[in-house]
């Protein structure tokens, strides 16, 4: 019974919105109370992908931004969290990582905007990347926080006594063991960046048009068909990543 | 200067306000196993970790074959530290765990060496198994094999049988004695168990309130009133009498 309820809940929460958005993106006309669109068309997709190409451009910009951010956060958070975990100031450092949670991204953006403008980082890709890094890096450190523990430290020390250098220990022992944590961190940071709106809009000055920004623009213009199309594109990469994440974690086990 | 294989000279270690080790002096000859006993928190583990290079001393010097080693990184000392937990690398099979150090050394004939070690451990059929498929005793045997196969200069064992049940523990003690004597290894064996210390050690030392007492011989240890041996003997006599009365 519970299994069935969960299955239907999943369909209702995930599958239905995707099917609905896909239908809307292929509709020429769809008026209440019709269950299905009155007219179907591939025109919106054709325009976006081949003629105007602005949504496709946003898709690649978003992918570039999110993948770069996720890679940066995974690497930086991995090493920073190790330093923090074995530091005698661990608690103080971990308190600092909570700052971006206490202050929302937009508040952070307002605080930093002046410095970004002075450093010529407003309205461009690098600026948005750095701004998102401020927010996503502490998040990554929190994910890795519990990974570094006394047991892992003992395993690392043991590899040293068996003759491994710090680099060999990292490659042959620590990285294989940390694979699930790295995958999780990469996935979560990707999502943080992928769906980020306020900070991107504020620091990007509307010039860095990620897919999420585009969705909001289309909604503001009441352009529901293109908004739906952008939403479909927005949903697909996380679904693909979720699938890969699951596969990698299962393989790691 | 004496011909000690391992020599520790005036070693001090302090954690915060606590002086854990106070001017520790210790000498070990080649092929000797020293049992090190002492209460929890007396500094046994800290001493082993300092010798292995996993902790630094505040003061003092350590010599191995008359070469000063306390200035070397752990990977340069050829000293293996074995924990109570076997700490096998969970992502490697039993075979690959044993081969780990050999691969780092780029040794020749690795499969043959590993298979020979598995045979010595009585685990020739278990090499393909992952650590989570092995029992506690089997894991500890693999951990031994992994340490011994690279022929360390010195073996440091921190209560390696503490988590095993009595039957396996007794088997592991015999296995350890055999392997160590066949390879003429020098070892320091930390244990809480007085009986185990006597079985395993060629000699015995005790840490008490940060001071180390190294006995000249086992009989010197037995004769020390504070060694606890008398109490142990009395206990067994008492038990025997009670059993006879029943």
Coordinates of C-alpha atoms in Angstrom, one line a residue:
Chain A
X1 CA 0.0 0.0 0.0
X2 CA 2.7 2.5 1.1
X3 CA 4.8 1.4 -1.9
X4 CA 1.9 2.2 -4.3
X5 CA 1.3 5.6 -2.6
X6 CA 5.0 6.4 -3.0
X7 CA 5.0 5.3 -6.6
X8 CA 2.0 7.5 -7.5
X9 CA 3.5 10.4 -5.4
X10 CA 6.6 10.1 -7.5
X11 CA 4.6 10.2 -10.8
X12 CA 2.6 13.1 -9.6
X13 CA 5.6 15.1 -8.3
X14 CA 8.1 14.4 -11.1
X15 CA 6.7 12.7 -14.2
X16 CA 3.5 14.8 -14.5
X17 CA 5.2 18.2 -14.4
X18 CA 7.7 17.0 -17.1
X19 CA 5.0 15.7 -19.3
X20 CA 2.9 18.8 -18.8
X21 CA 5.9 21.1 -19.6
X22 CA 6.8 19.1 -22.6
X23 CA 3.2 19.2 -23.9
X24 CA 3.1 23.0 -23.3
X25 CA 6.4 23.5 -25.2
X26 CA 4.9 21.6 -28.2
X27 CA 1.6 23.5 -28.1
X28 CA 0.5 26.2 -30.5
X29 CA -2.7 26.7 -28.6
X30 CA -3.8 25.3 -25.3
X31 CA -6.7 26.9 -23.5
X32 CA -8.6 25.9 -20.4
X33 CA -10.5 23.5 -20.0
X34 CA -8.9 21.4 -22.8
X35 CA -6.9 18.5 -21.4
X36 CA -4.6 18.3 -24.4
X37 CA -3.4 21.2 -26.6
X38 CA -5.7 22.1 -29.4
X39 CA -2.8 22.5 -31.8
X40 CA 0.6 20.9 -31.8
X41 CA 3.8 22.4 -33.2
X42 CA 7.6 22.0 -33.3
X43 CA 8.0 25.6 -34.1
X44 CA 9.1 26.7 -30.6
X45 CA 11.8 24.0 -30.5
X46 CA 12.9 24.8 -34.1
X47 CA 13.1 28.5 -33.3
X48 CA 15.0 28.0 -30.1
X49 CA 17.4 25.4 -31.3
X50 CA 18.1 26.4 -34.9
X51 CA 16.8 29.9 -35.8
X52 CA 17.2 32.2 -32.8
X53 CA 19.3 29.8 -30.8
X54 CA 19.1 31.9 -27.7
X55 CA 17.8 29.1 -25.5
X56 CA 20.4 26.7 -26.8
X57 CA 23.1 29.4 -26.1
X58 CA 21.7 29.7 -22.5
X59 CA 21.8 25.9 -22.2
X60 CA 25.5 25.8 -23.1
X61 CA 26.2 28.8 -20.9
X62 CA 24.4 27.1 -17.9
X63 CA 26.2 23.8 -18.5
X64 CA 29.6 25.6 -18.7
X65 CA 28.9 27.6 -15.6
X66 CA 27.5 24.7 -13.5
X67 CA 30.1 22.1 -14.6
X68 CA 32.9 24.6 -13.9
X69 CA 31.5 25.5 -10.6
X70 CA 30.8 21.9 -9.6
X71 CA 34.4 20.9 -10.6
X72 CA 35.9 23.8 -8.7
X73 CA 33.9 23.2 -5.6
X74 CA 34.6 19.4 -5.6
X75 CA 38.3 20.0 -5.7
X76 CA 38.6 23.0 -3.4
X77 CA 36.1 21.6 -0.8
X78 CA 37.9 18.2 -0.8
X79 CA 41.2 19.7 0.3
X80 CA 39.8 22.6 2.4
X81 CA 37.5 20.2 4.3
X82 CA 40.5 18.0 5.1
X83 CA 42.4 20.9 6.4
X84 CA 39.5 22.0 8.5
X85 CA 38.6 18.5 9.8
X86 CA 42.1 18.0 11.3
X87 CA 42.5 21.6 12.5
X88 CA 42.2 22.5 16.1
X89 CA 39.9 25.3 15.0
X90 CA 37.5 23.0 13.3
X91 CA 34.4 24.3 15.1
X92 CA 35.2 27.9 14.3
X93 CA 35.8 27.1 10.6
X94 CA 32.6 25.1 10.4
X95 CA 30.7 28.0 11.9
X96 CA 32.0 30.2 9.1
X97 CA 30.7 27.8 6.5
X98 CA 27.2 28.5 7.8
X99 CA 27.4 32.2 6.9
X100 CA 26.0 31.7 3.3
X101 CA 23.1 29.8 4.8
X102 CA 22.3 32.6 7.3
X103 CA 22.6 35.3 4.6
X104 CA 20.7 34.5 1.5
X105 CA 22.5 34.6 -1.9
X106 CA 20.8 37.8 -2.8
X107 CA 22.0 39.5 0.5
X108 CA 25.5 38.2 -0.3
X109 CA 25.2 39.7 -3.8
X110 CA 24.2 43.1 -2.5
X111 CA 27.1 43.0 0.0
X112 CA 29.6 42.1 -2.7
X113 CA 28.2 44.0 -5.7
X114 CA 30.4 47.1 -5.2
X115 CA 33.6 45.1 -5.0
X116 CA 32.5 43.1 -8.1
X117 CA 31.9 46.3 -10.0
X118 CA 35.3 47.8 -9.0
X119 CA 37.0 44.5 -10.0
X120 CA 35.2 44.6 -13.3
X121 CA 33.5 41.3 -12.5
X122 CA 29.9 42.4 -12.8
X123 CA 28.0 41.3 -15.9
X124 CA 30.3 38.5 -17.0
X125 CA 30.8 34.8 -16.7
X126 CA 33.8 34.9 -14.3
X127 CA 32.0 37.3 -11.9
X128 CA 29.0 35.1 -11.7
X129 CA 31.2 32.0 -11.2
X130 CA 33.1 33.6 -8.4
X131 CA 29.8 34.9 -6.8
X132 CA 28.3 31.4 -7.0
X133 CA 31.6 29.9 -5.6
X134 CA 31.1 32.0 -2.4
X135 CA 27.8 30.3 -1.8
X136 CA 28.5 26.8 -3.1
X137 CA 32.0 26.2 -1.6
X138 CA 30.8 26.2 2.1
X139 CA 28.1 23.9 1.0
X140 CA 30.7 21.5 -0.5
X141 CA 32.8 21.8 2.7
X142 CA 29.8 20.8 4.8
X143 CA 29.2 17.7 2.5
X144 CA 32.8 16.6 3.0
X145 CA 32.9 17.4 6.7
X146 CA 32.0 14.0 8.0
X147 CA 34.1 12.2 5.4
X148 CA 37.3 13.1 7.2
X149 CA 37.3 11.2 10.4
X150 CA 39.8 9.4 12.8
X151 CA 39.3 6.1 10.9
X152 CA 40.3 7.6 7.6
X153 CA 43.2 9.4 9.2
X154 CA 44.4 6.1 10.5
X155 CA 44.1 4.5 7.1
X156 CA 46.0 7.3 5.5
X157 CA 48.8 7.1 8.2
X158 CA 49.0 3.3 7.7
X159 CA 49.6 3.9 3.9
X160 CA 52.4 6.2 4.9
X161 CA 54.1 3.5 7.0
X162 CA 53.7 1.1 4.1
X163 CA 55.8 3.4 2.1
X164 CA 53.3 5.6 0.3
X165 CA 54.1 9.3 -0.3
X166 CA 51.4 11.8 0.3
X167 CA 50.6 11.9 -3.4
X168 CA 50.5 8.0 -3.7
X169 CA 48.3 7.8 -0.6
X170 CA 45.9 10.4 -2.2
X171 CA 45.7 8.6 -5.5
X172 CA 45.7 5.0 -4.3
X173 CA 43.8 5.2 -1.0
X174 CA 42.0 8.4 -0.3
X175 CA 40.5 9.2 -3.7
X176 CA 39.0 5.7 -4.3
X177 CA 37.5 5.9 -0.8
X178 CA 36.2 9.4 -1.3
X179 CA 34.5 8.7 -4.6
X180 CA 30.9 8.7 -3.3
X181 CA 31.5 12.0 -1.4
X182 CA 33.1 13.6 -4.4
X183 CA 30.2 12.5 -6.7
X184 CA 27.7 13.8 -4.1
X185 CA 29.5 17.1 -3.8
X186 CA 29.8 17.5 -7.6
X187 CA 26.1 16.7 -8.0
X188 CA 24.9 19.1 -5.3
X189 CA 27.1 22.0 -6.4
X190 CA 26.0 21.5 -9.9
X191 CA 22.4 21.8 -8.8
X192 CA 23.1 24.8 -6.6
X193 CA 24.5 26.6 -9.7
X194 CA 22.0 25.2 -12.2
X195 CA 18.9 26.5 -10.4
X196 CA 20.5 29.7 -9.0
X197 CA 18.7 32.9 -10.0
X198 CA 19.0 35.9 -7.6
X199 CA 22.8 35.9 -7.4
X200 CA 23.3 35.3 -11.1
X201 CA 20.8 38.0 -12.1
X202 CA 22.3 40.5 -9.6
X203 CA 26.0 40.0 -10.4
X204 CA 25.4 39.1 -14.0
X205 CA 23.4 42.3 -14.5
X206 CA 21.0 40.4 -16.8
X207 CA 23.9 39.9 -19.3
X208 CA 24.7 36.4 -18.1
X209 CA 21.6 34.7 -19.3
X210 CA 21.6 31.2 -17.8
X211 CA 18.7 28.9 -18.5
X212 CA 17.1 29.7 -15.1
X213 CA 17.3 33.4 -15.9
X214 CA 15.8 32.8 -19.3
X215 CA 12.8 30.9 -17.7
X216 CA 12.1 33.9 -15.4
X217 CA 12.4 36.2 -18.4
X218 CA 9.9 34.2 -20.4
X219 CA 7.5 34.1 -17.5
X220 CA 7.8 37.8 -17.0
X221 CA 7.0 38.2 -20.7
X222 CA 4.0 35.8 -20.2
X223 CA 5.5 33.7 -23.0
X224 CA 4.4 30.4 -21.5
X225 CA 5.3 28.1 -24.5
X226 CA 8.9 29.2 -24.5
X227 CA 9.0 29.2 -20.7
X228 CA 7.9 25.6 -20.8
X229 CA 10.5 24.8 -23.4
X230 CA 13.3 26.4 -21.3
X231 CA 11.9 24.5 -18.3
X232 CA 12.2 21.1 -20.1
X233 CA 15.8 21.9 -21.0
X234 CA 16.4 23.0 -17.4
X235 CA 15.1 19.7 -16.0
X236 CA 16.9 17.3 -18.4
X237 CA 20.6 17.7 -17.3
X238 CA 19.8 17.2 -13.5
X239 CA 17.8 14.1 -14.4
X240 CA 20.7 12.8 -16.4
X241 CA 23.1 13.7 -13.6
X242 CA 20.9 12.0 -11.0
X243 CA 21.0 8.9 -13.1
X244 CA 24.8 9.0 -13.5
X245 CA 25.1 9.8 -9.8
X246 CA 23.1 6.7 -8.9
X247 CA 25.1 4.5 -11.3
X248 CA 28.5 5.8 -10.1
X249 CA 27.5 5.3 -6.4
X250 CA 26.2 1.8 -7.1
X251 CA 29.5 1.0 -8.9
X252 CA 31.5 2.5 -6.1
X253 CA 29.8 0.1 -3.7
Chain B
X1 CA 77.8 3.3 22.4
X2 CA 75.7 0.1 22.7
X3 CA 74.8 -2.2 19.7
X4 CA 71.1 -1.7 20.2
X5 CA 68.9 -2.2 17.0
X6 CA 66.4 0.4 18.3
X7 CA 67.4 3.1 20.8
X8 CA 65.1 5.7 22.2
X9 CA 66.8 8.5 24.1
X10 CA 65.2 10.9 26.5
X11 CA 61.9 11.2 24.7
X12 CA 59.3 13.7 26.0
X13 CA 55.8 14.3 24.8
X14 CA 53.2 16.7 26.2
X15 CA 49.5 17.2 25.2
X16 CA 48.3 20.5 26.6
X17 CA 49.1 20.4 30.3
X18 CA 49.5 16.6 30.4
X19 CA 53.1 15.2 30.2
X20 CA 52.4 11.9 28.5
X21 CA 55.9 10.7 28.2
X22 CA 58.8 11.7 30.5
X23 CA 62.3 11.1 29.4
X24 CA 61.7 7.7 27.8
X25 CA 64.8 5.6 27.3
X26 CA 64.5 2.2 25.5
X27 CA 66.8 -0.3 23.8
X28 CA 65.9 -3.3 21.7
X29 CA 68.2 -5.8 20.1
X30 CA 67.7 -7.3 16.6
X31 CA 65.1 -10.0 16.4
X32 CA 63.7 -9.2 19.9
X33 CA 60.0 -8.7 20.6
X34 CA 59.3 -6.3 23.5
X35 CA 55.9 -6.5 25.2
X36 CA 54.8 -3.1 26.4
X37 CA 52.2 -3.0 29.0
X38 CA 50.5 -0.1 30.9
X39 CA 47.1 1.3 31.8
X40 CA 44.9 3.0 29.3
X41 CA 46.1 6.5 28.6
X42 CA 49.5 5.8 29.9
X43 CA 51.2 6.8 26.6
X44 CA 51.8 3.4 25.0
X45 CA 50.1 4.4 21.7
X46 CA 51.7 7.8 21.7
X47 CA 55.1 6.2 22.1
X48 CA 54.5 3.8 19.2
X49 CA 53.2 6.6 17.0
X50 CA 56.2 8.7 17.7
X51 CA 58.5 5.8 16.7
X52 CA 56.5 5.3 13.5
X53 CA 56.7 9.0 12.7
X54 CA 52.9 9.5 13.0
X55 CA 53.3 11.9 15.9
X56 CA 56.2 14.2 16.8
X57 CA 58.1 14.2 20.1
X58 CA 58.7 17.4 22.0
X59 CA 62.2 16.3 22.8
X60 CA 64.4 13.2 22.4
X61 CA 66.1 11.1 19.8
X62 CA 65.3 7.8 18.1
X63 CA 68.0 5.6 16.5
X64 CA 67.5 2.6 14.3
X65 CA 70.7 0.7 13.5
X66 CA 72.4 3.7 15.0
X67 CA 70.9 6.0 12.4
X68 CA 68.8 8.8 13.7
X69 CA 65.2 8.3 12.4
X70 CA 63.1 10.8 14.3
X71 CA 63.9 13.4 11.6
X72 CA 62.6 11.1 8.8
X73 CA 59.1 11.0 7.3
X74 CA 57.1 7.9 8.2
X75 CA 57.5 6.4 4.6
X76 CA 61.3 6.6 5.0
X77 CA 61.5 4.7 8.2
X78 CA 60.5 1.2 7.1
X79 CA 58.6 0.9 10.4
X80 CA 55.1 -0.6 10.3
X81 CA 52.5 0.4 12.8
X82 CA 49.6 -2.1 13.2
X83 CA 46.4 -0.9 14.8
X84 CA 43.9 -2.8 16.9
X85 CA 41.6 -2.5 13.9
X86 CA 43.0 -4.3 10.9
X87 CA 42.4 -1.2 8.8
X88 CA 42.4 -3.1 5.5
X89 CA 41.9 -0.8 2.5
X90 CA 38.2 -1.4 1.9
X91 CA 38.4 -0.9 -1.9
X92 CA 41.1 -3.5 -2.4
X93 CA 40.9 -7.3 -2.3
X94 CA 42.9 -9.3 0.3
X95 CA 45.5 -10.0 -2.4
X96 CA 45.8 -6.3 -3.4
X97 CA 46.0 -5.3 0.3
X98 CA 49.0 -7.5 0.8
X99 CA 50.5 -6.4 -2.6
X100 CA 50.0 -2.7 -1.7
X101 CA 53.5 -2.0 -0.2
X102 CA 55.2 -4.2 -2.8
X103 CA 53.7 -2.3 -5.6
X104 CA 54.9 1.0 -4.0
X105 CA 58.4 -0.5 -3.9
X106 CA 58.0 -1.7 -7.5
X107 CA 59.1 -5.1 -6.2
X108 CA 59.7 -8.0 -8.6
X109 CA 57.5 -11.2 -8.7
X110 CA 54.7 -9.5 -6.7
X111 CA 52.0 -12.2 -7.3
X112 CA 54.4 -15.0 -6.2
X113 CA 55.4 -13.1 -3.0
X114 CA 51.8 -12.3 -2.2
X115 CA 50.7 -15.9 -2.8
X116 CA 53.5 -17.2 -0.6
X117 CA 52.4 -14.8 2.2
X118 CA 48.8 -15.9 1.8
X119 CA 50.0 -19.5 2.2
X120 CA 52.0 -18.7 5.3
X121 CA 48.8 -17.0 6.7
X122 CA 46.8 -20.1 5.8
X123 CA 44.6 -18.0 3.5
X124 CA 45.6 -19.2 0.1
X125 CA 42.0 -19.4 -1.0
X126 CA 40.9 -16.1 0.3
X127 CA 43.0 -13.7 -1.8
X128 CA 40.2 -12.6 -4.0
X129 CA 37.9 -11.7 -1.2
X130 CA 37.1 -8.1 -0.3
X131 CA 37.7 -7.0 3.3
X132 CA 34.0 -6.9 4.1
X133 CA 33.8 -10.6 3.3
X134 CA 36.5 -11.6 5.8
X135 CA 36.1 -12.3 9.6
X136 CA 37.9 -10.2 12.2
X137 CA 40.7 -12.8 12.6
X138 CA 41.1 -13.1 8.8
X139 CA 41.3 -9.4 8.4
X140 CA 44.0 -9.2 11.1
X141 CA 46.0 -12.0 9.3
X142 CA 45.8 -10.0 6.1
X143 CA 47.0 -6.9 7.9
X144 CA 49.9 -8.9 9.2
X145 CA 50.7 -10.2 5.8
X146 CA 50.6 -6.7 4.3
X147 CA 53.0 -5.6 6.9
X148 CA 55.4 -8.5 6.9
X149 CA 55.6 -8.9 3.1
X150 CA 57.6 -5.7 2.7
X151 CA 60.1 -6.8 5.3
X152 CA 59.9 -3.9 7.7
X153 CA 62.9 -3.0 9.9
X154 CA 60.6 -2.7 12.9
X155 CA 57.0 -3.8 13.6
X156 CA 54.9 -1.8 16.1
X157 CA 51.7 -3.5 17.2
X158 CA 49.1 -1.6 19.1
X159 CA 46.9 -4.2 20.8
X160 CA 46.3 -6.0 17.5
X161 CA 44.4 -8.9 19.0
X162 CA 42.3 -6.8 21.4
X163 CA 39.1 -7.1 19.4
X164 CA 39.3 -10.9 18.7
X165 CA 37.6 -13.6 20.7
X166 CA 39.8 -15.8 22.9
X167 CA 40.2 -18.8 20.5
X168 CA 41.2 -16.7 17.5
X169 CA 43.3 -14.6 19.7
X170 CA 45.3 -17.6 20.9
X171 CA 45.7 -18.8 17.3
X172 CA 46.9 -15.3 16.2
X173 CA 49.5 -15.2 19.0
X174 CA 51.0 -18.4 17.8
X175 CA 50.9 -17.2 14.2
X176 CA 52.6 -14.0 15.2
X177 CA 55.3 -15.7 17.1
X178 CA 56.0 -18.0 14.1
X179 CA 56.1 -15.3 11.5
X180 CA 58.2 -12.9 13.6
X181 CA 60.8 -15.6 14.5
X182 CA 60.9 -17.0 10.9
X183 CA 61.7 -13.5 9.6
X184 CA 63.9 -12.5 12.5
X185 CA 61.8 -9.4 13.0
X186 CA 62.1 -6.8 15.7
X187 CA 58.8 -5.8 17.3
X188 CA 57.2 -3.8 20.0
X189 CA 53.9 -5.4 21.1
X190 CA 51.5 -3.3 23.1
X191 CA 48.9 -5.1 25.2
X192 CA 46.7 -4.8 28.2
X193 CA 46.8 -8.5 28.8
X194 CA 49.6 -9.6 31.1
X195 CA 49.4 -13.2 29.9
X196 CA 49.6 -12.1 26.3
X197 CA 52.6 -9.9 27.1
X198 CA 54.4 -12.9 28.7
X199 CA 53.6 -15.2 25.8
X200 CA 54.5 -12.8 23.0
X201 CA 57.4 -10.9 24.5
X202 CA 61.1 -11.9 24.7
X203 CA 61.2 -9.1 27.1
X204 CA 58.8 -6.8 28.9
X205 CA 58.6 -3.0 29.6
X206 CA 56.0 -1.1 31.4
X207 CA 54.8 2.5 31.1
X208 CA 53.5 4.1 34.3
X209 CA 52.6 7.7 34.7
X210 CA 54.7 8.7 31.7
X211 CA 57.8 6.8 32.8
X212 CA 59.0 3.6 31.1
X213 CA 60.5 0.7 33.1
X214 CA 62.4 -1.7 30.9
X215 CA 63.2 -5.0 32.6
X216 CA 66.5 -6.8 32.0
X217 CA 64.8 -10.1 31.6
X218 CA 61.4 -11.8 32.0
X219 CA 62.4 -13.2 35.4
X220 CA 63.3 -9.6 36.5
X221 CA 59.7 -8.7 35.5
X222 CA 58.2 -11.6 37.5
X223 CA 60.2 -10.7 40.6
X224 CA 58.9 -7.1 40.5
X225 CA 56.1 -6.9 43.1
X226 CA 54.3 -4.3 41.1
X227 CA 54.3 -6.3 37.9
X228 CA 50.9 -7.9 38.7
X229 CA 52.3 -11.4 38.0
X230 CA 51.9 -12.4 41.6
X231 CA 48.2 -11.4 41.6
X232 CA 47.7 -13.3 38.3
X233 CA 49.2 -16.5 39.8
X234 CA 47.2 -16.1 43.0
X235 CA 44.0 -15.8 40.9
X236 CA 44.7 -19.0 38.9
X237 CA 45.6 -20.9 42.1
X238 CA 42.4 -19.7 43.7
X239 CA 40.4 -20.7 40.7
X240 CA 42.1 -24.1 40.6
X241 CA 41.3 -24.7 44.3
X242 CA 37.7 -23.7 43.8
X243 CA 37.4 -26.1 40.9
X244 CA 38.9 -28.9 42.9
X245 CA 36.5 -28.3 45.8
X246 CA 33.5 -28.4 43.4

